[in-house]
Amino acid sequence: MVVSHIDSVKIIRNSAPYINAHRGKTFVLMFGGEAIEEPNFANIIHDIALLNSLGVRLVLVHGARPQIDQRVELRNLAARFHQDMRITDKQTLECVKDAAGSVRAQVEALLTMGLPNSPMHGAQIRVCSGNLVVAMPAGVQEGVDFENTGVVRRIDVHGINDHLNDGSIVLLSPMGYSTTGEVFNLSFTDVATNAAIALNADKLIAFTHNHGIVNEKGSLLRNIELDELYSMIERPFYAPQKQLLESIVSSLEANISRCHCVSYSQDGALLQELFTRDGAGSLISQRSYEQLRPANIEDVGGVLKLIKPLEEKGILVKRSREYLEKEIEQFTLIERDGMTIACAALYPYPDEAMGELACVATHADYRGGSRGERLLEAIKVQAQKLGLQSIFVLTTVTAHWFLEQGFAQASLDDLPAKKKQLYNFQRNSKVFILHL
C-alpha cells in the first residue's frame, strides 16, 4: 500500500495525542528468545529507538530459551523440565550464561547502530544492564530439585530509575544474582512481571508469535478484561501461553492499568498498538477499554461529531449544540480511548409509563460490534428504574434492526399525547414499541 504525503501528515497528526500521553511514562517490554531470531526483530529495535527518542522510559526484558536449547544440544546435555520450568544444573547454567550473554550483546549492538539513511541514525542510545535483579533458588518443588533455577527476590528499583532518569534504556536478562554470589537462571516473564510491578510501570508489553491473544477459532481478541483472563488461563487451549497470561494477570492485579500483546513478526505492530486508536494486538485492562456511561456536558462535542453524518443523510433529526447542551443528561454513550463511538438517548413520558429511545448512533468504523445492543440494554435498565413499561422509537431507515431487538411496529395513536402533537408528518417515521 502506497502512503501519500497527505496520509503521512494525517498519521503524524493523529499520533500526537498518544505521543503526549506516553512521554515520561515507564513501559516494560518483554520478548522471548524466539523474537530475537525473527527477521523482523531489527524493525522492533528501530521502533524501540523511536519510543526512546519520544521520551518513553523503557525497560527491556529478553528471554533466551531457544538459544539455551541450542547450546545444551551442542554440549550433548539432557534438557530437563518440570512444569515447563528448566532444571538448571551446573553444566546447563554455563549454557544459560553463554546464551543470555550472547543475546544481551546482540540487543545492545542493534540499539547502538547509527548508520546514515537508517532509522537509528543519530539516536545515540545508551543501554544499561547489570546486577539489577536479585534472585533466590526455586528450591525443591513436588520433589524436584531445580538446582540453579531461581525466582526473582527483588528488583533494584533505585538502580533502574537512575538509568531511566539519565535517558538510558535498561536491558534485563533472564538471570539473577544472590547475596551469596550465586547466579540463577530465571524466567524472563518472572523478571518482566516483577520489574513492571516494582517500578509501578504504566504498561507491560509482551511480544508473541500471534498478532496478540487469539481465541480457539484463531480470531484476535483485541480487548480483554481481567475477569475474562482468569477463565482463559484455565482452558487447555491457552496452556502454551499460560506463563505469559499469568504474568499479565499479576501485573493487572498489582494496579498496572494496561498490558498489551503484540506480534514480534508483524512490522510496526508495536507503534500501531501504541499510537493508533484501534491498535494492532490485544489490550488487556483491569476494566473495559470501551466504557459505557452517562453523558455529561463535556461530551456534547463528541456526540455532535458522531451524529452529524447521520443527520446529513436524513437518518437522524438535526440537533443544534444548544439543544444538545440542554438534553445531554438524557444520553448514554460508549467511549473508546477518549472518543465517543456510540450514543443513545431516553426521554421519559411518565404519565403514559413510556419512554422514547432517540438518537441511536454508532460510528461507521465500529458498527457490527453489538454496541447498539449494549446501549439498548442500558436504556432498558434506565427505563425500568424510572417505572416505565415500554419504550418507543421513531425511525425512517433502521426498522429491521429494531425488529431484531424485539420491537413491534405500532401506530401513531400508540404514542404519548405530547409526542403525537410533535410528530413530523414530512419525515413520515415508522413507530416501533418494545414492552419491558
Tab-separated table of C-alpha atoms in Angstrom:
chain	number	residue	atom	x	y	z
A	1	MET	CA	0.000	0.000	0.000
A	2	VAL	CA	1.385	3.376	-1.060
A	3	VAL	CA	1.033	6.089	1.583
A	4	SER	CA	0.629	9.564	0.143
A	5	HIS	CA	2.161	12.728	1.537
A	6	ILE	CA	-1.247	13.777	2.903
A	7	ASP	CA	-1.740	10.369	4.532
A	8	SER	CA	1.655	10.672	6.202
A	9	VAL	CA	0.702	14.065	7.604
A	10	LYS	CA	-2.586	12.672	8.938
A	11	ILE	CA	-0.800	9.765	10.587
A	12	ILE	CA	1.582	12.124	12.373
A	13	ARG	CA	-1.224	14.433	13.457
A	14	ASN	CA	-3.399	11.587	14.712
A	15	SER	CA	-0.490	10.141	16.710
A	16	ALA	CA	0.200	13.453	18.503
A	17	PRO	CA	-2.197	12.808	21.432
A	18	TYR	CA	-0.542	9.449	22.068
A	19	ILE	CA	2.943	10.946	21.863
A	20	ASN	CA	1.968	13.440	24.542
A	21	ALA	CA	0.283	10.755	26.641
A	22	HIS	CA	3.273	8.366	26.552
A	23	ARG	CA	6.045	10.902	27.165
A	24	GLY	CA	7.690	10.320	30.539
A	25	LYS	CA	5.825	7.041	31.127
A	26	THR	CA	7.552	3.774	32.027
A	27	PHE	CA	6.982	0.781	29.750
A	28	VAL	CA	8.327	-2.719	30.385
A	29	LEU	CA	8.730	-4.691	27.130
A	30	MET	CA	9.277	-8.443	27.276
A	31	PHE	CA	10.205	-10.756	24.423
A	32	GLY	CA	11.377	-14.337	24.320
A	33	GLY	CA	14.402	-15.688	22.509
A	34	GLU	CA	12.153	-16.627	19.592
A	35	ALA	CA	11.509	-12.941	18.885
A	36	ILE	CA	15.238	-12.236	18.665
A	37	GLU	CA	15.652	-14.865	15.941
A	38	GLU	CA	12.784	-13.383	13.920
A	39	PRO	CA	13.851	-11.356	10.822
A	40	ASN	CA	11.513	-8.559	11.946
A	41	PHE	CA	13.406	-8.073	15.218
A	42	ALA	CA	15.604	-5.362	13.683
A	43	ASN	CA	12.429	-3.377	12.967
A	44	ILE	CA	11.312	-3.820	16.575
A	45	ILE	CA	14.634	-2.322	17.660
A	46	HIS	CA	14.012	0.651	15.356
A	47	ASP	CA	10.597	1.156	16.948
A	48	ILE	CA	12.091	0.882	20.439
A	49	ALA	CA	14.611	3.553	19.483
A	50	LEU	CA	11.765	5.785	18.329
A	51	LEU	CA	9.946	5.336	21.641
A	52	ASN	CA	13.128	6.292	23.455
A	53	SER	CA	13.508	9.432	21.347
A	54	LEU	CA	9.887	10.369	22.164
A	55	GLY	CA	10.653	10.365	25.877
A	56	VAL	CA	9.291	6.952	26.883
A	57	ARG	CA	11.201	5.300	29.752
A	58	LEU	CA	11.960	1.768	28.567
A	59	VAL	CA	12.898	-1.418	30.364
A	60	LEU	CA	13.528	-4.354	28.014
A	61	VAL	CA	13.419	-7.914	29.317
A	62	HIS	CA	14.609	-10.664	26.986
A	63	GLY	CA	14.406	-14.425	27.114
A	64	ALA	CA	16.826	-16.981	25.694
A	65	ARG	CA	15.167	-20.412	25.770
A	66	PRO	CA	15.861	-21.433	22.131
A	67	GLN	CA	19.423	-20.118	22.398
A	68	ILE	CA	19.934	-22.112	25.606
A	69	ASP	CA	18.451	-25.216	23.952
A	70	GLN	CA	20.942	-24.884	21.096
A	71	ARG	CA	23.886	-24.781	23.480
A	72	VAL	CA	22.552	-27.655	25.580
A	73	GLU	CA	22.277	-29.757	22.432
A	74	LEU	CA	25.766	-28.814	21.228
A	75	ARG	CA	27.197	-29.985	24.553
A	76	ASN	CA	25.171	-33.212	24.426
A	77	LEU	CA	23.438	-32.388	27.690
A	78	ALA	CA	19.968	-33.570	28.657
A	79	ALA	CA	17.386	-30.795	28.629
A	80	ARG	CA	15.242	-31.323	31.710
A	81	PHE	CA	11.981	-29.531	32.507
A	82	HIS	CA	9.268	-29.780	35.140
A	83	GLN	CA	6.022	-27.819	34.813
A	84	ASP	CA	7.586	-26.033	31.810
A	85	MET	CA	10.431	-24.748	34.029
A	86	ARG	CA	14.014	-25.706	33.203
A	87	ILE	CA	16.008	-27.681	35.754
A	88	THR	CA	19.384	-25.940	35.706
A	89	ASP	CA	22.343	-27.989	36.857
A	90	LYS	CA	25.918	-26.636	36.844
A	91	GLN	CA	26.597	-27.594	33.237
A	92	THR	CA	23.295	-26.203	31.994
A	93	LEU	CA	23.976	-22.986	33.903
A	94	GLU	CA	27.052	-22.441	31.730
A	95	CYS	CA	24.799	-22.726	28.672
A	96	VAL	CA	22.434	-20.205	30.250
A	97	LYS	CA	25.239	-17.712	30.886
A	98	ASP	CA	26.592	-18.154	27.384
A	99	ALA	CA	23.184	-17.802	25.698
A	100	ALA	CA	21.934	-14.889	27.821
A	101	GLY	CA	25.217	-13.024	27.406
A	102	SER	CA	25.171	-13.552	23.654
A	103	VAL	CA	21.561	-12.352	23.313
A	104	ARG	CA	22.217	-9.327	25.507
A	105	ALA	CA	25.226	-8.384	23.382
A	106	GLN	CA	23.147	-8.782	20.211
A	107	VAL	CA	20.387	-6.490	21.514
A	108	GLU	CA	22.915	-3.922	22.726
A	109	ALA	CA	24.636	-3.953	19.335
A	110	LEU	CA	21.360	-3.396	17.492
A	111	LEU	CA	20.476	-0.500	19.792
A	112	THR	CA	23.879	1.065	19.136
A	113	MET	CA	23.508	1.179	15.358
A	114	GLY	CA	23.620	4.631	13.828
A	115	LEU	CA	24.200	4.196	10.104
A	116	PRO	CA	23.181	7.072	7.834
A	117	ASN	CA	19.874	6.590	5.997
A	118	SER	CA	18.681	4.193	8.687
A	119	PRO	CA	16.016	4.711	11.398
A	120	MET	CA	18.764	4.547	14.040
A	121	HIS	CA	20.810	7.397	12.572
A	122	GLY	CA	21.621	9.953	15.260
A	123	ALA	CA	19.808	8.015	18.010
A	124	GLN	CA	22.870	7.668	20.306
A	125	ILE	CA	21.048	5.353	22.697
A	126	ARG	CA	22.664	4.311	25.948
A	127	VAL	CA	21.846	0.768	27.079
A	128	CYS	CA	22.413	-0.181	30.708
A	129	SER	CA	22.266	-3.577	32.362
A	130	GLY	CA	23.952	-5.304	35.299
A	131	ASN	CA	23.128	-6.879	38.628
A	132	LEU	CA	19.709	-5.227	38.843
A	133	VAL	CA	17.777	-8.425	39.615
A	134	VAL	CA	18.300	-10.182	42.940
A	135	ALA	CA	17.250	-13.845	42.880
A	136	MET	CA	16.869	-16.834	45.142
A	137	PRO	CA	16.644	-20.579	44.434
A	138	ALA	CA	13.380	-22.027	43.183
A	139	GLY	CA	14.218	-24.876	45.542
A	140	VAL	CA	12.553	-28.279	45.594
A	141	GLN	CA	9.017	-28.394	44.197
A	142	GLU	CA	6.907	-31.554	44.021
A	143	GLY	CA	10.025	-33.500	44.896
A	144	VAL	CA	12.041	-31.960	42.045
A	145	ASP	CA	15.226	-30.021	42.839
A	146	PHE	CA	15.536	-27.147	40.373
A	147	GLU	CA	19.172	-26.553	41.430
A	148	ASN	CA	20.328	-23.292	39.778
A	149	THR	CA	16.898	-22.303	38.548
A	150	GLY	CA	15.698	-19.345	40.546
A	151	VAL	CA	12.888	-16.867	41.098
A	152	VAL	CA	13.041	-13.118	41.451
A	153	ARG	CA	13.538	-11.947	45.006
A	154	ARG	CA	13.946	-8.220	44.484
A	155	ILE	CA	14.306	-5.640	41.711
A	156	ASP	CA	16.820	-2.827	42.160
A	157	VAL	CA	14.277	-0.055	41.622
A	158	HIS	CA	16.642	2.792	42.514
A	159	GLY	CA	19.337	1.496	40.187
A	160	ILE	CA	16.924	1.119	37.283
A	161	ASN	CA	15.345	4.529	37.866
A	162	ASP	CA	18.784	6.149	37.948
A	163	HIS	CA	19.454	4.797	34.450
A	164	LEU	CA	15.981	5.730	33.198
A	165	ASN	CA	16.316	9.252	34.575
A	166	ASP	CA	19.525	9.585	32.560
A	167	GLY	CA	17.609	8.743	29.385
A	168	SER	CA	19.063	5.242	29.082
A	169	ILE	CA	17.259	2.065	28.084
A	170	VAL	CA	17.557	-0.634	30.744
A	171	LEU	CA	18.087	-4.180	29.478
A	172	LEU	CA	17.394	-7.092	31.832
A	173	SER	CA	18.445	-10.667	31.081
A	174	PRO	CA	16.822	-13.871	32.393
A	175	MET	CA	19.476	-14.205	35.090
A	176	GLY	CA	19.578	-13.112	38.699
A	177	TYR	CA	22.232	-12.853	41.356
A	178	SER	CA	22.049	-13.734	45.033
A	179	THR	CA	23.653	-12.106	48.047
A	180	THR	CA	25.797	-15.244	48.342
A	181	GLY	CA	27.321	-14.615	44.917
A	182	GLU	CA	25.397	-17.273	43.025
A	183	VAL	CA	23.898	-16.965	39.536
A	184	PHE	CA	20.381	-18.234	38.810
A	185	ASN	CA	18.520	-18.998	35.614
A	186	LEU	CA	15.217	-17.089	35.659
A	187	SER	CA	12.070	-16.997	33.598
A	188	PHE	CA	12.031	-13.790	31.569
A	189	THR	CA	8.287	-13.464	32.271
A	190	ASP	CA	9.075	-13.591	36.012
A	191	VAL	CA	11.699	-10.855	35.588
A	192	ALA	CA	9.391	-8.681	33.473
A	193	THR	CA	6.431	-9.044	35.821
A	194	ASN	CA	8.424	-8.203	38.916
A	195	ALA	CA	10.149	-5.289	37.174
A	196	ALA	CA	6.832	-3.839	35.996
A	197	ILE	CA	5.284	-4.146	39.457
A	198	ALA	CA	8.310	-2.839	41.356
A	199	LEU	CA	8.690	0.145	39.018
A	200	ASN	CA	4.939	0.815	39.045
A	201	ALA	CA	5.155	0.785	35.249
A	202	ASP	CA	2.454	2.353	33.142
A	203	LYS	CA	2.403	-0.558	30.702
A	204	LEU	CA	3.656	-4.115	30.339
A	205	ILE	CA	4.022	-5.053	26.672
A	206	ALA	CA	4.575	-8.672	25.630
A	207	PHE	CA	5.666	-9.820	22.174
A	208	THR	CA	4.116	-13.066	20.943
A	209	HIS	CA	4.178	-15.169	17.758
A	210	ASN	CA	0.491	-14.391	17.104
A	211	HIS	CA	-0.932	-10.944	16.420
A	212	GLY	CA	-1.863	-10.939	20.086
A	213	ILE	CA	-4.041	-13.226	22.154
A	214	VAL	CA	-6.302	-15.294	19.908
A	215	ASN	CA	-9.307	-17.486	20.684
A	216	GLU	CA	-9.940	-21.103	19.729
A	217	LYS	CA	-11.117	-20.010	16.277
A	218	GLY	CA	-7.892	-18.116	15.639
A	219	SER	CA	-9.551	-14.700	15.900
A	220	LEU	CA	-7.632	-11.888	17.565
A	221	LEU	CA	-9.067	-10.749	20.909
A	222	ARG	CA	-8.484	-7.016	20.718
A	223	ASN	CA	-9.839	-6.071	24.139
A	224	ILE	CA	-9.780	-8.334	27.184
A	225	GLU	CA	-10.733	-7.562	30.761
A	226	LEU	CA	-9.028	-9.070	33.795
A	227	ASP	CA	-12.121	-11.079	34.745
A	228	GLU	CA	-12.085	-12.772	31.332
A	229	LEU	CA	-8.410	-13.595	31.687
A	230	TYR	CA	-8.987	-15.626	34.853
A	231	SER	CA	-11.208	-18.083	32.981
A	232	MET	CA	-8.965	-18.147	29.896
A	233	ILE	CA	-5.944	-19.354	31.869
A	234	GLU	CA	-7.810	-22.488	32.939
A	235	ARG	CA	-8.719	-23.528	29.387
A	236	PRO	CA	-6.438	-26.130	27.729
A	237	PHE	CA	-6.214	-24.048	24.544
A	238	TYR	CA	-4.198	-21.383	26.381
A	239	ALA	CA	-1.790	-23.787	28.099
A	240	PRO	CA	1.164	-22.811	25.837
A	241	GLN	CA	0.616	-19.163	26.808
A	242	LYS	CA	-0.042	-19.784	30.481
A	243	GLN	CA	3.150	-18.127	31.761
A	244	LEU	CA	2.524	-15.040	29.662
A	245	LEU	CA	-1.125	-14.799	30.750
A	246	GLU	CA	-0.186	-15.294	34.403
A	247	SER	CA	2.363	-12.507	34.039
A	248	ILE	CA	-0.339	-10.186	32.742
A	249	VAL	CA	-2.766	-11.197	35.497
A	250	SER	CA	-0.168	-10.498	38.196
A	251	SER	CA	0.619	-7.117	36.663
A	252	LEU	CA	-3.024	-6.053	36.434
A	253	GLU	CA	-3.694	-7.231	39.982
A	254	ALA	CA	-0.799	-5.009	41.078
A	255	ASN	CA	-2.596	-1.977	39.557
A	256	ILE	CA	-0.749	-1.742	36.254
A	257	SER	CA	-3.734	-0.447	34.320
A	258	ARG	CA	-2.925	-1.754	30.838
A	259	CYS	CA	-0.991	-4.636	29.339
A	260	HIS	CA	-0.525	-5.311	25.635
A	261	CYS	CA	0.300	-8.338	23.496
A	262	VAL	CA	1.666	-7.657	20.020
A	263	SER	CA	3.289	-9.694	17.271
A	264	TYR	CA	7.065	-9.892	17.001
A	265	SER	CA	6.785	-10.843	13.320
A	266	GLN	CA	4.482	-8.028	12.158
A	267	ASP	CA	6.400	-4.919	11.105
A	268	GLY	CA	5.263	-1.839	13.025
A	269	ALA	CA	2.915	-3.711	15.383
A	270	LEU	CA	4.366	-2.002	18.466
A	271	LEU	CA	3.908	1.515	17.065
A	272	GLN	CA	0.451	0.744	15.729
A	273	GLU	CA	-0.571	-0.599	19.127
A	274	LEU	CA	0.667	2.474	20.980
A	275	PHE	CA	-0.114	5.299	18.563
A	276	THR	CA	-3.446	4.394	16.957
A	277	ARG	CA	-6.893	4.143	18.498
A	278	ASP	CA	-7.562	0.540	17.425
A	279	GLY	CA	-4.039	-0.816	17.875
A	280	ALA	CA	-2.599	-3.954	16.286
A	281	GLY	CA	-2.726	-6.579	19.010
A	282	SER	CA	-4.536	-7.301	22.266
A	283	LEU	CA	-5.130	-4.778	25.022
A	284	ILE	CA	-5.738	-6.316	28.425
A	285	SER	CA	-7.017	-3.988	31.110
A	286	GLN	CA	-8.467	-4.002	34.582
A	287	ARG	CA	-11.700	-2.724	33.117
A	288	SER	CA	-13.212	-2.449	29.668
A	289	TYR	CA	-11.300	-0.405	27.109
A	290	GLU	CA	-14.702	0.800	25.903
A	291	GLN	CA	-16.701	2.491	28.621
A	292	LEU	CA	-20.483	2.696	28.606
A	293	ARG	CA	-21.501	5.620	30.784
A	294	PRO	CA	-23.947	8.524	31.168
A	295	ALA	CA	-23.064	11.566	29.092
A	296	ASN	CA	-22.171	14.942	30.590
A	297	ILE	CA	-21.772	18.473	29.280
A	298	GLU	CA	-18.192	17.781	28.186
A	299	ASP	CA	-19.477	15.115	25.774
A	300	VAL	CA	-21.568	17.500	23.651
A	301	GLY	CA	-18.812	17.984	21.060
A	302	GLY	CA	-18.205	14.253	20.709
A	303	VAL	CA	-21.913	13.477	20.296
A	304	LEU	CA	-22.306	16.234	17.710
A	305	LYS	CA	-19.391	14.859	15.722
A	306	LEU	CA	-20.830	11.341	15.908
A	307	ILE	CA	-24.363	12.173	14.768
A	308	LYS	CA	-23.519	14.786	12.122
A	309	PRO	CA	-23.023	12.275	9.231
A	310	LEU	CA	-26.362	10.631	10.083
A	311	GLU	CA	-28.109	13.992	10.238
A	312	GLU	CA	-26.723	14.921	6.829
A	313	LYS	CA	-28.172	11.693	5.388
A	314	GLY	CA	-31.549	12.414	6.966
A	315	ILE	CA	-31.355	9.330	9.199
A	316	LEU	CA	-31.449	11.432	12.375
A	317	VAL	CA	-33.250	14.681	13.116
A	318	LYS	CA	-30.827	17.596	13.257
A	319	ARG	CA	-29.901	18.781	16.753
A	320	SER	CA	-28.136	22.049	17.495
A	321	ARG	CA	-25.355	22.394	20.045
A	322	GLU	CA	-27.694	24.467	22.227
A	323	TYR	CA	-30.297	21.710	22.122
A	324	LEU	CA	-27.763	19.035	22.992
A	325	GLU	CA	-26.366	21.087	25.875
A	326	LYS	CA	-29.867	21.163	27.400
A	327	GLU	CA	-30.591	17.486	26.708
A	328	ILE	CA	-27.162	15.870	27.205
A	329	GLU	CA	-28.154	14.280	30.518
A	330	GLN	CA	-30.684	12.137	28.627
A	331	PHE	CA	-27.819	10.491	26.684
A	332	THR	CA	-25.838	7.340	27.313
A	333	LEU	CA	-22.673	6.781	25.311
A	334	ILE	CA	-19.856	4.359	24.626
A	335	GLU	CA	-16.413	5.920	24.774
A	336	ARG	CA	-13.303	4.311	23.310
A	337	ASP	CA	-9.957	5.821	24.278
A	338	GLY	CA	-11.493	9.286	24.686
A	339	MET	CA	-13.630	9.132	21.526
A	340	THR	CA	-17.430	8.848	21.534
A	341	ILE	CA	-18.239	5.931	19.218
A	342	ALA	CA	-21.902	5.274	20.041
A	343	CYS	CA	-24.781	7.034	21.780
A	344	ALA	CA	-28.499	6.838	22.535
A	345	ALA	CA	-30.973	8.957	24.492
A	346	LEU	CA	-34.017	8.165	26.630
A	347	TYR	CA	-36.859	10.687	27.016
A	348	PRO	CA	-39.439	9.569	29.615
A	349	TYR	CA	-43.178	10.178	29.367
A	350	PRO	CA	-44.144	9.179	32.915
A	351	ASP	CA	-47.865	9.862	32.533
A	352	GLU	CA	-48.129	7.035	29.995
A	353	ALA	CA	-45.293	4.971	31.585
A	354	MET	CA	-43.473	5.153	28.250
A	355	GLY	CA	-40.039	6.301	27.146
A	356	GLU	CA	-38.677	7.415	23.792
A	357	LEU	CA	-35.455	5.869	22.538
A	358	ALA	CA	-33.837	8.535	20.349
A	359	CYS	CA	-30.632	9.477	18.581
A	360	VAL	CA	-29.264	5.914	18.381
A	361	ALA	CA	-25.959	6.216	16.540
A	362	THR	CA	-22.754	4.220	16.107
A	363	HIS	CA	-19.590	5.446	14.431
A	364	ALA	CA	-19.134	3.946	10.954
A	365	ASP	CA	-15.811	2.331	11.938
A	366	TYR	CA	-17.361	0.499	14.898
A	367	ARG	CA	-20.571	-0.972	13.560
A	368	GLY	CA	-21.202	-4.682	13.815
A	369	GLY	CA	-19.729	-4.991	17.293
A	370	SER	CA	-23.015	-5.220	19.245
A	371	ARG	CA	-22.577	-1.706	20.598
A	372	GLY	CA	-26.151	-0.762	19.676
A	373	GLU	CA	-27.346	-3.779	21.641
A	374	ARG	CA	-25.256	-2.726	24.658
A	375	LEU	CA	-26.751	0.748	24.560
A	376	LEU	CA	-30.277	-0.632	24.229
A	377	GLU	CA	-29.760	-2.870	27.282
A	378	ALA	CA	-28.539	0.123	29.281
A	379	ILE	CA	-31.546	2.201	28.155
A	380	LYS	CA	-33.918	-0.612	29.144
A	381	VAL	CA	-32.404	-0.715	32.629
A	382	GLN	CA	-32.813	3.066	32.950
A	383	ALA	CA	-36.429	2.861	31.794
A	384	GLN	CA	-37.277	0.154	34.306
A	385	LYS	CA	-35.704	2.167	37.130
A	386	LEU	CA	-37.984	5.068	36.120
A	387	GLY	CA	-41.009	2.778	36.293
A	388	LEU	CA	-41.629	2.842	32.545
A	389	GLN	CA	-43.438	-0.091	30.981
A	390	SER	CA	-42.457	0.355	27.335
A	391	ILE	CA	-40.022	2.105	25.014
A	392	PHE	CA	-40.931	3.517	21.622
A	393	VAL	CA	-38.783	4.705	18.749
A	394	LEU	CA	-39.415	6.659	15.560
A	395	THR	CA	-37.244	5.632	12.623
A	396	THR	CA	-37.091	6.072	8.875
A	397	VAL	CA	-34.404	3.606	7.733
A	398	THR	CA	-33.426	1.253	10.595
A	399	ALA	CA	-36.733	-0.558	11.092
A	400	HIS	CA	-35.229	-4.022	10.659
A	401	TRP	CA	-32.671	-3.510	13.423
A	402	PHE	CA	-35.368	-2.542	15.915
A	403	LEU	CA	-37.493	-5.527	14.886
A	404	GLU	CA	-34.458	-7.759	15.560
A	405	GLN	CA	-34.226	-6.269	19.054
A	406	GLY	CA	-37.796	-7.233	19.918
A	407	PHE	CA	-39.651	-4.052	18.962
A	408	ALA	CA	-43.022	-4.392	17.275
A	409	GLN	CA	-44.466	-1.991	14.719
A	410	ALA	CA	-47.145	0.271	16.140
A	411	SER	CA	-49.207	3.244	15.032
A	412	LEU	CA	-49.159	6.959	15.686
A	413	ASP	CA	-52.097	6.515	18.060
A	414	ASP	CA	-49.926	4.385	20.348
A	415	LEU	CA	-47.608	7.315	21.125
A	416	PRO	CA	-47.911	9.555	24.187
A	417	ALA	CA	-50.160	12.543	23.596
A	418	LYS	CA	-47.348	15.096	23.715
A	419	LYS	CA	-45.286	13.118	21.214
A	420	LYS	CA	-48.226	12.800	18.823
A	421	GLN	CA	-48.539	16.587	18.791
A	422	LEU	CA	-44.867	16.897	17.768
A	423	TYR	CA	-44.926	14.162	15.123
A	424	ASN	CA	-43.286	15.277	11.877
A	425	PHE	CA	-45.543	14.056	9.066
A	426	GLN	CA	-42.987	15.183	6.482
A	427	ARG	CA	-40.432	12.667	7.798
A	428	ASN	CA	-43.179	10.010	7.979
A	429	SER	CA	-41.226	7.986	10.547
A	430	LYS	CA	-42.399	4.497	11.451
A	431	VAL	CA	-43.323	3.759	15.051
A	432	PHE	CA	-41.977	0.766	16.968
A	433	ILE	CA	-42.652	-0.177	20.572
A	434	LEU	CA	-40.821	-2.557	22.954
A	435	HIS	CA	-42.723	-3.696	26.051
A	436	LEU	CA	-40.490	-4.130	29.097
